[in-house]
Short mmCIF file of C-alpha atoms in Angstrom, two decimals:
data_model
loop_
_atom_site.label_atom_id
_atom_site.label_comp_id
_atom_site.label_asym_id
_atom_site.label_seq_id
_atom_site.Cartn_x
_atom_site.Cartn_y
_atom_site.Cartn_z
CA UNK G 250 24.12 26.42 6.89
CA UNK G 251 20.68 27.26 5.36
CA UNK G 252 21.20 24.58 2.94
CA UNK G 253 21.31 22.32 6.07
CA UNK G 254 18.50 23.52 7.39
CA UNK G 255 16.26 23.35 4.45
CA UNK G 256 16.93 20.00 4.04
CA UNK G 257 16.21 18.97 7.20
CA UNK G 258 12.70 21.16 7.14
CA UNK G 259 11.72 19.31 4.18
CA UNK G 260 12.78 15.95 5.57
CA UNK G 261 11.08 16.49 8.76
CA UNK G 262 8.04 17.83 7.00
CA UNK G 263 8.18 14.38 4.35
CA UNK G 264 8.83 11.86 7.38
CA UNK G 265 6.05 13.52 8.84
CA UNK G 266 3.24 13.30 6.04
CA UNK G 267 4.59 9.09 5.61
CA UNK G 268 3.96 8.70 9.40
CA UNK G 269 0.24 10.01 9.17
CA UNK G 270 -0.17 7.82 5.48
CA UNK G 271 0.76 4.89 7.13
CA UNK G 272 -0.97 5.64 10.26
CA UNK G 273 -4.18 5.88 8.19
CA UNK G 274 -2.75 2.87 5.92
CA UNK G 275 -3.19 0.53 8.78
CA UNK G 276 -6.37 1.67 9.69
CA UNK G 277 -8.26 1.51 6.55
CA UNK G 278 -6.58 -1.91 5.99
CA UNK G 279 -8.05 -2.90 9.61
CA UNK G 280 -11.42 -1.55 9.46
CA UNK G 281 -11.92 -2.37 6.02
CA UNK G 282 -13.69 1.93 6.77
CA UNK G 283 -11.74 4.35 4.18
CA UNK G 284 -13.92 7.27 4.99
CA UNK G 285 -13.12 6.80 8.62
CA UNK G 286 -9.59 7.69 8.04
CA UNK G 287 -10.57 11.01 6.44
CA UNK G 288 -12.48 11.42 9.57
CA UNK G 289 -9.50 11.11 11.87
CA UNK G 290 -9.29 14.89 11.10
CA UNK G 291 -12.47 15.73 12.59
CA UNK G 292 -13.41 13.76 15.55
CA UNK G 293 -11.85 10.79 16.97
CA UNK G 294 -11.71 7.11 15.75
CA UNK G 295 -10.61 3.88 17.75
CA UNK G 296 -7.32 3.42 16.53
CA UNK G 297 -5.14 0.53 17.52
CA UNK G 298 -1.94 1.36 19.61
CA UNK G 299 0.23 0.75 16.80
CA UNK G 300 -1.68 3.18 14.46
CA UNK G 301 -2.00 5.56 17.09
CA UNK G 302 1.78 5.92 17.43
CA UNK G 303 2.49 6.27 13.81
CA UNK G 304 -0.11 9.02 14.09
CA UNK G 305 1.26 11.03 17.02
CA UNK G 306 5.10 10.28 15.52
CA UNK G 307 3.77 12.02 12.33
CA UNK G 308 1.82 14.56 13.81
CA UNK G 309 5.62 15.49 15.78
CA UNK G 310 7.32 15.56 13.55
CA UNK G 311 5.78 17.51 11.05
CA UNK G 312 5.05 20.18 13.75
CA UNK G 313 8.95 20.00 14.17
CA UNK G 314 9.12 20.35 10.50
CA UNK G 315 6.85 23.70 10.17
CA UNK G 316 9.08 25.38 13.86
CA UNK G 317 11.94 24.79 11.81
CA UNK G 318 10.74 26.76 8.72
CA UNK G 319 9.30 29.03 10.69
CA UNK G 320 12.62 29.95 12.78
CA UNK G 321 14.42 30.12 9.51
CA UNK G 322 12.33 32.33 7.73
CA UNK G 323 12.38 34.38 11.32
CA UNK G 324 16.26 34.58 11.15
CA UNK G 325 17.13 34.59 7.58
CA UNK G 326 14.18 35.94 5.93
#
């Protein structure tokens, strides 16, 4: 069972952290602006709607990621 549930931390956490590359990706490649997509952490951009989504899907799921490590380190130690 906790094998199970490692792998799926560390897939969620991995499918997350691809999501937000290639949300950035797309960006830089648009806006021709690499420093802006370092700046997506600090204040907002304009992002297209496609970008956007691959951002917030990342964002999710990486958050889903971390709940799941924490709830197994909660329960198993």
């Amino acid at each position: 069972m906790e094998l199970l549930i490692d792998i799926a931390q560390y897939l969620f956490m991995l499918i997350g952290i691809v999501s937000i590359l290639v949300s950035i990706t797309q960006y830089s490649r648009r806006s021709s602006d690499i420093s802006g997509a370092f700046m997506l952490f600090v204040k907002r951009i304009e992002m297209s709607v496609n970008e956007y989504k691959w951002y917030r899907i990342g964002i999710s799921v990486l958050i889903l990621g971390v709940a799941i490590r924490i709830i197994k380190l909660t329960l198993w130690g």
